[in-house]
Every structure is written in C-alpha cells, then in structure tokens.
mmCIF file of C-alpha atoms and ligand atoms in Angstrom:
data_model
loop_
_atom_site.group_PDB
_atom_site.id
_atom_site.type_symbol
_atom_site.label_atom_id
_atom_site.label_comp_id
_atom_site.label_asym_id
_atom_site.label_seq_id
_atom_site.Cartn_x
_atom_site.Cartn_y
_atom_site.Cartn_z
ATOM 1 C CA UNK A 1 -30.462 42.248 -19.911
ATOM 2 C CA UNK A 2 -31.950 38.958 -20.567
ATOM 3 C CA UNK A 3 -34.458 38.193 -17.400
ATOM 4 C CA UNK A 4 -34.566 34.587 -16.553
ATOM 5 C CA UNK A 5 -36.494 32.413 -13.753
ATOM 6 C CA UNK A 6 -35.756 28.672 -14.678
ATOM 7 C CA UNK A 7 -33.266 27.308 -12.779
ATOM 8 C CA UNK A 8 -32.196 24.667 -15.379
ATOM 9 C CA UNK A 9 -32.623 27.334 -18.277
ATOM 10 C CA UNK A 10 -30.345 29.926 -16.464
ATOM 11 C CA UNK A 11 -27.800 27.197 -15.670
ATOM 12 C CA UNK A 12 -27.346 25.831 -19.709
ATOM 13 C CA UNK A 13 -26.735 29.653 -20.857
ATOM 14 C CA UNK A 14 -24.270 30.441 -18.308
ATOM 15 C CA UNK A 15 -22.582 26.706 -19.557
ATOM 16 C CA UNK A 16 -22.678 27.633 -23.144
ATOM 17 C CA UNK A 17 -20.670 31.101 -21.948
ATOM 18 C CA UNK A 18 -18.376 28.860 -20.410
ATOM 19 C CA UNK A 19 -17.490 26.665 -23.089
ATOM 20 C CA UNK A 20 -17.234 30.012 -25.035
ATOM 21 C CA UNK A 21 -14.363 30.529 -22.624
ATOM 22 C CA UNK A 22 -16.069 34.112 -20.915
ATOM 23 C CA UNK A 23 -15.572 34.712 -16.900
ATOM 24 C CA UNK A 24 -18.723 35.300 -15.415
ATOM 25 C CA UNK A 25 -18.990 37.552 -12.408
ATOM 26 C CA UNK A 26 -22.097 37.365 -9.987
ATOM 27 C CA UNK A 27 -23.421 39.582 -7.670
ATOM 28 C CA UNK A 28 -26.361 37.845 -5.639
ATOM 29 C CA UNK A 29 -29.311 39.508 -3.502
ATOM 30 C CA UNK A 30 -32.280 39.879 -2.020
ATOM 31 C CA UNK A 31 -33.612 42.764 -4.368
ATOM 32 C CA UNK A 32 -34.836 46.164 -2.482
ATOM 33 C CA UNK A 33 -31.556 47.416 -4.788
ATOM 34 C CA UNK A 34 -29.675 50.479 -3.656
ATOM 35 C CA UNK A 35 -26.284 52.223 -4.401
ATOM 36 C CA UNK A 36 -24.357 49.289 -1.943
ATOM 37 C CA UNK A 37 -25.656 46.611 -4.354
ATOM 38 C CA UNK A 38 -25.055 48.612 -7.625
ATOM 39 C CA UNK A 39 -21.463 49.086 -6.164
ATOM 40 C CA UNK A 40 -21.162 45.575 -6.118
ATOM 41 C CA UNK A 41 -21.773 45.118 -10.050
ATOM 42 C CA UNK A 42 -18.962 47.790 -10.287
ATOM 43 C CA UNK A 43 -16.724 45.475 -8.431
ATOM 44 C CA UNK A 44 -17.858 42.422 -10.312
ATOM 45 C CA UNK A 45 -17.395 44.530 -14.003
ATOM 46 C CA UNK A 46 -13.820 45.091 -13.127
ATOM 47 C CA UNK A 47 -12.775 40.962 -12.625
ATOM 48 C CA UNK A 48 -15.791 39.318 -14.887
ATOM 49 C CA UNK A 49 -17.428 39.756 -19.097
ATOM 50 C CA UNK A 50 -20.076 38.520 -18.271
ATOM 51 C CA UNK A 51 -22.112 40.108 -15.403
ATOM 52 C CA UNK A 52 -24.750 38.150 -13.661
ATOM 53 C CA UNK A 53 -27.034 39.067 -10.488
ATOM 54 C CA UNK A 54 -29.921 37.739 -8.571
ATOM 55 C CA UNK A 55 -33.080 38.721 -7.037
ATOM 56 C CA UNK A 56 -34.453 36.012 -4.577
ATOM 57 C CA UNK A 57 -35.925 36.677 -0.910
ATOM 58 C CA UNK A 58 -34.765 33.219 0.234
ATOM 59 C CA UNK A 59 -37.189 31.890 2.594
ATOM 60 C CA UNK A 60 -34.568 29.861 4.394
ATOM 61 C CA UNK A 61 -32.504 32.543 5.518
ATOM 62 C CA UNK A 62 -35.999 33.734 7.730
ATOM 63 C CA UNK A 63 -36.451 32.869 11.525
ATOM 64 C CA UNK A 64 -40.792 32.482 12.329
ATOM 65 C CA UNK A 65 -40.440 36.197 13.983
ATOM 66 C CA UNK A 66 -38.990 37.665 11.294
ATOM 67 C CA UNK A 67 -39.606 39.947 8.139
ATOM 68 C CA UNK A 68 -40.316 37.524 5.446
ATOM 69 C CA UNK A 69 -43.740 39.029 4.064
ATOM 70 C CA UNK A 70 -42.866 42.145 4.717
ATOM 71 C CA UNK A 71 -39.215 42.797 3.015
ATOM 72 C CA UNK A 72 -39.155 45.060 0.426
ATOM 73 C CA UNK A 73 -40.157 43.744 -3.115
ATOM 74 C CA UNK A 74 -39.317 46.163 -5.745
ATOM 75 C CA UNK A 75 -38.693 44.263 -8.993
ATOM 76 C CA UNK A 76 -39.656 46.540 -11.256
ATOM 77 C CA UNK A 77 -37.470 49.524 -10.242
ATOM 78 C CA UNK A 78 -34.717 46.820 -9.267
ATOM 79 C CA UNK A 79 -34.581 45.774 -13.041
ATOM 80 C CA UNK A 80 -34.214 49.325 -14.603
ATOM 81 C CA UNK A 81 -31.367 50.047 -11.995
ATOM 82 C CA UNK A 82 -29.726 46.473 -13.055
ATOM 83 C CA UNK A 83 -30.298 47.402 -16.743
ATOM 84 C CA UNK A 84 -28.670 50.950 -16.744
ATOM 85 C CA UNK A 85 -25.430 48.973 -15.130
ATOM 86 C CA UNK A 86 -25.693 46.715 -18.378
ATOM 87 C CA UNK A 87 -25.691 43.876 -16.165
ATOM 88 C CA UNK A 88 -25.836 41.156 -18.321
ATOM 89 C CA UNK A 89 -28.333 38.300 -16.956
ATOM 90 C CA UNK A 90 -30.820 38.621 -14.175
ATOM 91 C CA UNK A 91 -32.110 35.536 -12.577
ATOM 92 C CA UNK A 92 -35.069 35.436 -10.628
ATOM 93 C CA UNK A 93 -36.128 32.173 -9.702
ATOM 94 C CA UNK A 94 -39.651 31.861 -7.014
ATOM 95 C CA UNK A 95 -39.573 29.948 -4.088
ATOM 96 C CA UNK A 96 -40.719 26.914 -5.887
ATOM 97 C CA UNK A 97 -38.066 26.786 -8.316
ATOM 98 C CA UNK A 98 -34.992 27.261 -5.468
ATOM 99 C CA UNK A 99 -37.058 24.581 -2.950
ATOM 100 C CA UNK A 100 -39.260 22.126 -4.635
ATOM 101 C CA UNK A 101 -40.292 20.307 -2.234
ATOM 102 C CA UNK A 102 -40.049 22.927 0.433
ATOM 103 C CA UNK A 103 -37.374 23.983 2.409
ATOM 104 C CA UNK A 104 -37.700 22.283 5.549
ATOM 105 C CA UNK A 105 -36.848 18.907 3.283
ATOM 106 C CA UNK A 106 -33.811 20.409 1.440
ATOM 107 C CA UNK A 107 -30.583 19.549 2.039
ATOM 108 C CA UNK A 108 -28.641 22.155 3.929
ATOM 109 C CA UNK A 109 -25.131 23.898 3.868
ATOM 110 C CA UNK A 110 -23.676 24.935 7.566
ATOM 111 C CA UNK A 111 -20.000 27.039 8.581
ATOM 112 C CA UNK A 112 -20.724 25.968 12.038
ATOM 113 C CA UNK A 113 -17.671 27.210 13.777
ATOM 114 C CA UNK A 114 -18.652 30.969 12.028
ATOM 115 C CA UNK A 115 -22.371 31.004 12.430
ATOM 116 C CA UNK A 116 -22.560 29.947 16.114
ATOM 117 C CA UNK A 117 -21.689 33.772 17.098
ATOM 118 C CA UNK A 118 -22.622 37.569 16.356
ATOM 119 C CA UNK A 119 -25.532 37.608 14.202
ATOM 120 C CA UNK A 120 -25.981 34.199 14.251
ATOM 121 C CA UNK A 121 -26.999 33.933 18.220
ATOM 122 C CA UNK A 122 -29.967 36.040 17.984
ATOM 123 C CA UNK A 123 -30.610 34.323 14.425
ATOM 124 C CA UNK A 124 -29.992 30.325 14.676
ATOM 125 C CA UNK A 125 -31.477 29.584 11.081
ATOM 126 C CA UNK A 126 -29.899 32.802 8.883
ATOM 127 C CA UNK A 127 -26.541 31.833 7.800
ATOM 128 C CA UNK A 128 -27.338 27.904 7.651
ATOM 129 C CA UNK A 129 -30.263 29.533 5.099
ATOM 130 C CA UNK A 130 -27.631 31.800 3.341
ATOM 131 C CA UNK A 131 -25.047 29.304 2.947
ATOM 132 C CA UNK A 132 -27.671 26.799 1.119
ATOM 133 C CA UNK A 133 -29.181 29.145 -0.892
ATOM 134 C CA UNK A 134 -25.339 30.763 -2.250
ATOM 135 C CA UNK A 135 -24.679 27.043 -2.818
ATOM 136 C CA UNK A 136 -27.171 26.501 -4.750
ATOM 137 C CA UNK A 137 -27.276 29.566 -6.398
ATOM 138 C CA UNK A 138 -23.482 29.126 -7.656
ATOM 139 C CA UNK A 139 -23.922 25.723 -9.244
ATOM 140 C CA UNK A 140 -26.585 27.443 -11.170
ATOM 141 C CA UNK A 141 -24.627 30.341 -12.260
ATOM 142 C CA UNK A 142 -20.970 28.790 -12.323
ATOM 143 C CA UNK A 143 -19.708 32.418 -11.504
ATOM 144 C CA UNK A 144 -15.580 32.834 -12.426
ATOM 145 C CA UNK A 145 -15.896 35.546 -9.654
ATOM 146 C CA UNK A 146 -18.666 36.275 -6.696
ATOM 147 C CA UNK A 147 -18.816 39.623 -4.850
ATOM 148 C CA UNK A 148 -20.444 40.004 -1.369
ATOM 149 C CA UNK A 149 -20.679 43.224 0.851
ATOM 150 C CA UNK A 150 -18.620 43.496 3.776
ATOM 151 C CA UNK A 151 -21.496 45.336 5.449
ATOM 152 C CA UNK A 152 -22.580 41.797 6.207
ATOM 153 C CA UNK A 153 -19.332 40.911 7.224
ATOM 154 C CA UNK A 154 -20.200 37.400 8.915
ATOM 155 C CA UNK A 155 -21.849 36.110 5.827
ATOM 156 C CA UNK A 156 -18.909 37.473 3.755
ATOM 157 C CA UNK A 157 -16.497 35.299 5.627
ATOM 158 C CA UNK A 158 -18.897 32.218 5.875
ATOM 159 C CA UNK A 159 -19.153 32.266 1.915
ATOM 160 C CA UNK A 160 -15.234 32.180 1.858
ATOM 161 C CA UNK A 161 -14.869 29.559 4.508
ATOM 162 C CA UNK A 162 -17.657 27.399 2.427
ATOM 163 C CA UNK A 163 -16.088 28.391 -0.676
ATOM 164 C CA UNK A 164 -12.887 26.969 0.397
ATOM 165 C CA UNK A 165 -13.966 23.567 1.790
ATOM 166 C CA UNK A 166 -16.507 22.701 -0.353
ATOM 167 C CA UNK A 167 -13.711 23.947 -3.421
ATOM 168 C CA UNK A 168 -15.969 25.701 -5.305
ATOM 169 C CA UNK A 169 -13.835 26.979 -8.365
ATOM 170 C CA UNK A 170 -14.939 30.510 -7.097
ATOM 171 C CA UNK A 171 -12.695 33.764 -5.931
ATOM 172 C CA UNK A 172 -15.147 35.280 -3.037
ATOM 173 C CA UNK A 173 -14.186 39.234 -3.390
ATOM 174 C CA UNK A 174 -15.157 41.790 -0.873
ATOM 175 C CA UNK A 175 -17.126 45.027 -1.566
ATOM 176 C CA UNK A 176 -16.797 48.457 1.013
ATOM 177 C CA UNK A 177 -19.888 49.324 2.430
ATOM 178 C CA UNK A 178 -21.766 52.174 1.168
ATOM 179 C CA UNK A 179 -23.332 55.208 3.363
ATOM 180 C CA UNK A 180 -25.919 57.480 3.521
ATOM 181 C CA UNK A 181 -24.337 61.186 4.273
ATOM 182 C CA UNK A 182 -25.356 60.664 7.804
ATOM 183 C CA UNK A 183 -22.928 57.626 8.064
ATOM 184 C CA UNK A 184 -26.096 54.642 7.997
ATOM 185 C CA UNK A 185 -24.694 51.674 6.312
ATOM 186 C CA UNK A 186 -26.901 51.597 3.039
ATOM 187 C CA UNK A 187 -29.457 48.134 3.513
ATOM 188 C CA UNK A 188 -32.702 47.456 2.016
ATOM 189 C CA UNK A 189 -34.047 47.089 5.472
ATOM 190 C CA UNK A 190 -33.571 51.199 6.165
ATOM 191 C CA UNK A 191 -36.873 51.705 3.734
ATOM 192 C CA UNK A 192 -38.889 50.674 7.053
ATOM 193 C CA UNK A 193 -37.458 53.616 8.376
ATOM 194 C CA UNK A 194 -38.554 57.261 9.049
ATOM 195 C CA UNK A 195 -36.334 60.281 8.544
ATOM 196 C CA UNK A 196 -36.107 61.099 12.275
ATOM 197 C CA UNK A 197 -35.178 57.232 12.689
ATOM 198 C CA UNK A 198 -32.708 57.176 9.831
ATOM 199 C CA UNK A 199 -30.687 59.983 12.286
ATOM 200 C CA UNK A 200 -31.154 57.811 15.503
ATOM 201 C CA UNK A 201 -29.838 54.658 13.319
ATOM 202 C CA UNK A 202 -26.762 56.785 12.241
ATOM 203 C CA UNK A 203 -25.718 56.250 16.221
ATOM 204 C CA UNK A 204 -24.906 52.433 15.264
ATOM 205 C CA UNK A 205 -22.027 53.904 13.071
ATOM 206 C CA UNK A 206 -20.875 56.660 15.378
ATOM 207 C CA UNK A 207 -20.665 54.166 18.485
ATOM 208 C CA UNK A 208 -18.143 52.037 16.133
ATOM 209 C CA UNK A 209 -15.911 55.086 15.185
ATOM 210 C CA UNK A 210 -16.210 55.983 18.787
ATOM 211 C CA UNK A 211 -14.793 52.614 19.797
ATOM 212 C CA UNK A 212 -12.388 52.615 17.237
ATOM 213 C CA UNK A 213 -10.664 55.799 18.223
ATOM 214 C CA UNK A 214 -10.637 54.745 22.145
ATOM 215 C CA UNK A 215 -8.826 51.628 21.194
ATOM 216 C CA UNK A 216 -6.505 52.992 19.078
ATOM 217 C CA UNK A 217 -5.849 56.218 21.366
ATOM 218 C CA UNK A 218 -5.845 54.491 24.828
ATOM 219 C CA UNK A 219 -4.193 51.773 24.958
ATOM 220 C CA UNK A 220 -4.480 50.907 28.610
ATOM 221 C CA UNK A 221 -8.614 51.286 28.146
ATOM 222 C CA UNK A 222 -9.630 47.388 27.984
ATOM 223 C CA UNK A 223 -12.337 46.114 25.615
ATOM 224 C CA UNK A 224 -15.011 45.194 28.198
ATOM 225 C CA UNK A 225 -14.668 48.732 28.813
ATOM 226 C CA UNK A 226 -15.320 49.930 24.931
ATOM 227 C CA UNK A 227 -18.261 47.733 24.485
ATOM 228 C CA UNK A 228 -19.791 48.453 27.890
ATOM 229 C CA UNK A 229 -19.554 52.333 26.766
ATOM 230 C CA UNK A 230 -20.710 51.238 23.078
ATOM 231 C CA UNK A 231 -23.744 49.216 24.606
ATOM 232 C CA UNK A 232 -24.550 52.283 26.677
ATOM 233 C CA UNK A 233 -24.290 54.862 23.490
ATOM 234 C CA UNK A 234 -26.794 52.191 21.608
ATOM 235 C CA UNK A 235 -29.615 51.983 24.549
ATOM 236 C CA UNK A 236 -29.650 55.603 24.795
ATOM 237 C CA UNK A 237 -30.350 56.030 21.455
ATOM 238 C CA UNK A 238 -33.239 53.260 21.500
ATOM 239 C CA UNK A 239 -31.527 50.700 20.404
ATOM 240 C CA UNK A 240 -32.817 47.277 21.851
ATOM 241 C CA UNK A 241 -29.462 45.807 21.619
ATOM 242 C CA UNK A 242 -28.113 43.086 20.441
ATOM 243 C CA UNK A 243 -24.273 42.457 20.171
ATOM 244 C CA UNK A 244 -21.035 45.074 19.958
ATOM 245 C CA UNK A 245 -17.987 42.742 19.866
ATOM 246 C CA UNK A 246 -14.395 43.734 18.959
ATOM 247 C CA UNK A 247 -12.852 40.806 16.922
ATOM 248 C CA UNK A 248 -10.525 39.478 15.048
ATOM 249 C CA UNK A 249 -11.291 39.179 11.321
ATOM 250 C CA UNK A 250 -9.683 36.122 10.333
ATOM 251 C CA UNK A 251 -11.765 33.362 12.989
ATOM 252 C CA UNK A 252 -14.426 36.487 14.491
ATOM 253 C CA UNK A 253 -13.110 35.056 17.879
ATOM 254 C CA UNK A 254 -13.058 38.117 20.421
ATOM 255 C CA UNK A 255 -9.691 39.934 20.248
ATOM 256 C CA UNK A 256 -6.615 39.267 22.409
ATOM 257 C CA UNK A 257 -3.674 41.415 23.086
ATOM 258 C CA UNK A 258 -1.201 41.523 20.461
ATOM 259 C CA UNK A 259 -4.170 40.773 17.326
ATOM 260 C CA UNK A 260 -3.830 42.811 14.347
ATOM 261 C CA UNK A 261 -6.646 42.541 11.957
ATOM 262 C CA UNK A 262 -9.730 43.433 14.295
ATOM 263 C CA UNK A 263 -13.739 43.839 13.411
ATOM 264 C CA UNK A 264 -15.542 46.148 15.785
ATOM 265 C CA UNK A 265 -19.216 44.945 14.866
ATOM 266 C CA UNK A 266 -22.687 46.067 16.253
ATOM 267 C CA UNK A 267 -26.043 45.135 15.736
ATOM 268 C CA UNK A 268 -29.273 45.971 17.582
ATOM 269 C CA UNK A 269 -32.660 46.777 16.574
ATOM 270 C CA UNK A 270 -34.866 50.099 15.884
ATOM 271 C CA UNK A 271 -38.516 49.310 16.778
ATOM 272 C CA UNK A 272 -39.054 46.447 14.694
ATOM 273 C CA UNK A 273 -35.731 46.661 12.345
ATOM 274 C CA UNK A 274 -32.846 44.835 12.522
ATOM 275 C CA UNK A 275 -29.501 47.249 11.733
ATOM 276 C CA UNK A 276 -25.872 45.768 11.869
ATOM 277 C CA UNK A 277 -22.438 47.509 10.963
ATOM 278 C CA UNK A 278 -18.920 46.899 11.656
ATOM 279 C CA UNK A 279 -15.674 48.472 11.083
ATOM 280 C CA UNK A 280 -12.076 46.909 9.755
ATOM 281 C CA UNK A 281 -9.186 48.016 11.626
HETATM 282 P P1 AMP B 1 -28.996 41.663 0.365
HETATM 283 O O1 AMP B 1 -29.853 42.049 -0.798
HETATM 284 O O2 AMP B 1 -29.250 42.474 1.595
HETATM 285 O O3 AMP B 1 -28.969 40.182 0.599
HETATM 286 O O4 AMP B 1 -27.514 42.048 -0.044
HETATM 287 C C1 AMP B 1 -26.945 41.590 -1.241
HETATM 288 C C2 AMP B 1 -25.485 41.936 -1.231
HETATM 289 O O5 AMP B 1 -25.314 43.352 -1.116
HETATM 290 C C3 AMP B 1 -24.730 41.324 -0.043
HETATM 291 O O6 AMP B 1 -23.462 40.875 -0.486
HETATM 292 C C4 AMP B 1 -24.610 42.489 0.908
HETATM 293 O O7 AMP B 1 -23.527 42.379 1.789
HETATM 294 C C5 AMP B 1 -24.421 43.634 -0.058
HETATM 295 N N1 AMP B 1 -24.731 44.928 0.551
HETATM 296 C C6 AMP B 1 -25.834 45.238 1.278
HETATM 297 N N2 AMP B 1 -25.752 46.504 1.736
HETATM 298 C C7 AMP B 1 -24.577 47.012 1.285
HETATM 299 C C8 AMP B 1 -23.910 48.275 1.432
HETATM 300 N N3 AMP B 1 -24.443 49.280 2.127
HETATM 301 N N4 AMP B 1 -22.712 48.430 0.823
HETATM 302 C C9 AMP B 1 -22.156 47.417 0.115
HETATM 303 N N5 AMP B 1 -22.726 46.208 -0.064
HETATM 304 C C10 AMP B 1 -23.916 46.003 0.526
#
C-alpha cells in the first residue's frame, strides 16, 4: 500500500492510473477504522482496480463544542487493517495540506435544502464541512466509484445530491451498516464508550425496530405517536435526545400517508457522545 500525504503528489498518480485506463474506487474517512469501514473497501473492490481510501479528521466538519482533539487517532493500527484489505493507496494529507490558509478562508460546498434538518439542526457547520472536504477530496483522487455508509445516512444522500449538481463523473454507492452483536451501529465514536454504556447505546437501535414494527403492524397508530413513544424509550435509557423522525428517503421530508420509501432515524447523545442510527423501510 503506497502511503501518501501530498495533495498534488497523490492527485498525478491517481492521473497516470487514469490515462492507464484503471477505475479507481475510494472509500474516504476519518480513521478510528473498524469492521463498517473495512466493509466499505469490500464494496469498493467489487466496482473499482484500483482501491483508494483516506484518513483525515477534517477540521471543518467540527462545531467549537465538539470532539475535535479528542477523536480517536489510530494510524498505525488503521494502516495494517487497510494493508491486509490490499487497499491500494492511502492518502493522508494534515490539516495544512487540505486548508492552507485555514479553513475559515476556504471556499465552501453547501446541500442546503438536505443539511437544514436531522443532524444538521443540532450541528449547523457538519455537513457544509463534509461536503467541502468530499469535494475536495474527489478532485484529488478522481475516484471511478465512491462508497459511503448508510449509517450516516444524511451525509450519504448530501454526497449524491452534490454529486449530481456539481456533475462530478462519480457513481455515489451505498454501504449497509455494520453491528456489534448487541445491535450498536459500529462508529469510531463507540471507543469513548464503556461496556455497560455500549448496552444502554444498543437502546438507540431497539427504539428504531420498535418503531418500525408499530408502523408496519398498526396502521391506524399515527407517527407523532411512534416518535413520542421512541423519544420516551431514548430518555429512559439516558439518552439526552436529540431527533427520532420517520421520513422519506428520497427528500428526508417527514413522511405523509401513502410514502413508500421511509427512514426512521434517531440520534441523541450518551454523556458526552454523539450516537445516530436509522433504519430503511
Ligand atoms: P467516518 O470515519 O466516521 O467519517 O466514516 C467513514 C465512512 O464509513 C462513512 O461513509 C461512514 O458512513 C462509514 N461508516 C461508519 N460507520 C459505519 C458502519 N457501522 N457500517 C458501515 N459504514 C460505516
């Protein structure tokens, strides 16, 4: 795996692939690597030759309050996991090298009409941070193919929805979320979490089954109803909540009678840690 942090540098080699006519399939992040990730490069192996991912905590994507310093930097361990994959290239650029001249003077990507909701109420600057950084990260790496969790379901759709005005020559695929055996959505950010509070997380999954069976088994129960009872589930369990919205996956406008293709998503946090999940149905 051939380890690279120059932005200009990483950007001629994946060129020269092109011109040698090889797809290129990239799987970004924000390192703190676990089986969801590695699942990802699975995806990407089955659509791309050449496999590319990328470690970068992107400052941008970071609110004042939030865990910057703190997220989980684990480079070393990150690289064997990417090398036993045989993932081809790694780029790992520093803050520097993404935002020279820092990132309050950069210019800035925005999927308004997507970000103004969910995750993005209780987090104004995230996805306007996450769609400038994937920007700029995919005219460095030119990727054929890019694959994104759906675990972070809001960001997966804001990438499309950039990816299709902007026309970045880019299919956006989505990857299944992986679990722990207790049903927690796999995230770098459960490492801040005990044992005892890797149970009490697992409620954030079982309250979004829970509503998913009440809609689909009464349908006379209304969906003020299901999140009111979801909300409740989440406090009980500690939660300091944030949203639990049943939506529709195309716009992530709340549902209406007669919608098909609905997201039940939650999010809340556990002392200090910020946990999200959702459910296609
Ligand atoms: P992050 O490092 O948290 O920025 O995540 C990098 C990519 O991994 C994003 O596309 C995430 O949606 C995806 N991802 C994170 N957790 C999981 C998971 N449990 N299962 C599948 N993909 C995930």
């Amino acid at each position: 795996m051939k380890i690279i942090q120059s932005p200009h540098q990483f950007q001629q080699e994946m060129l020269q692939l092109k011109q040698q006519g090889k797809t290129i399939g990239f799987v970004p992040t924000m390192g703190g690597l676990h089986a969801g990730h590695l699942s990802l490069v699975d995806i990407a192996k089955q659509h791309a030759e050449i496999i590319v991912s990328s470690i970068f905590v992107n400052p941008m994507q970071f609110g004042e309050n939030e865990d910057l310093d703190s997220y989980p930097r684990t480079l070393e361990t990150d690289i064997e996991k990417l090398k036993s994959l045989n993932v081809d290239y790694l780029f790992t650029p520093t803050n520097d090298d993404i935002y020279p001249l820092g990132k309050a003077k950069h210019t800035s990507v925005e999927v308004e009409h997507l970000a103004n909701k969910l995750c993005g109420i209780s987090r104004p600057v995230f996805f306007k941070g996450i769609a400038t950084v994937v920007s700029i990260l995919f005219n460095i790496v030119q990727p054929t193919i890019a694959v994104f969790g759906k675990k972070d379901y809001q960001q997966y759709r804001i990438i499309q929805s950039m990816v299709k005005d902007l026309m970045f020559p880019i299919k956006v695929i989505g990857g299944e979320t992986i679990r722990e055996s207790n049903g927690l959505a796999m995230s770098s950010r459960n490492s801040y979490l005990t044992d005892e509070q890797k149970q009490q997380a697992s409620t954030l999954r079982k309250t979004i089954l829970a509503a998913a069976e009440k809609l689909q088994s009464t349908p006379s129960i209304s969906i003020e109803e299901i999140q009111a009872d979801a909300k409740k589930a989440l406090i009980e369990a500690d939660f300091k909540f944030d949203y639990f919205e049943i939506i529709r996956q195309s716009d992530l406008e709340p549902a209406t009678p007669g919608d098909k293709r609905l997201l039940i998503a939650g999010a809340g946090w556990l002392n200090e840690t910020r946990l999200i999940d959702n459910l296609e149905i």
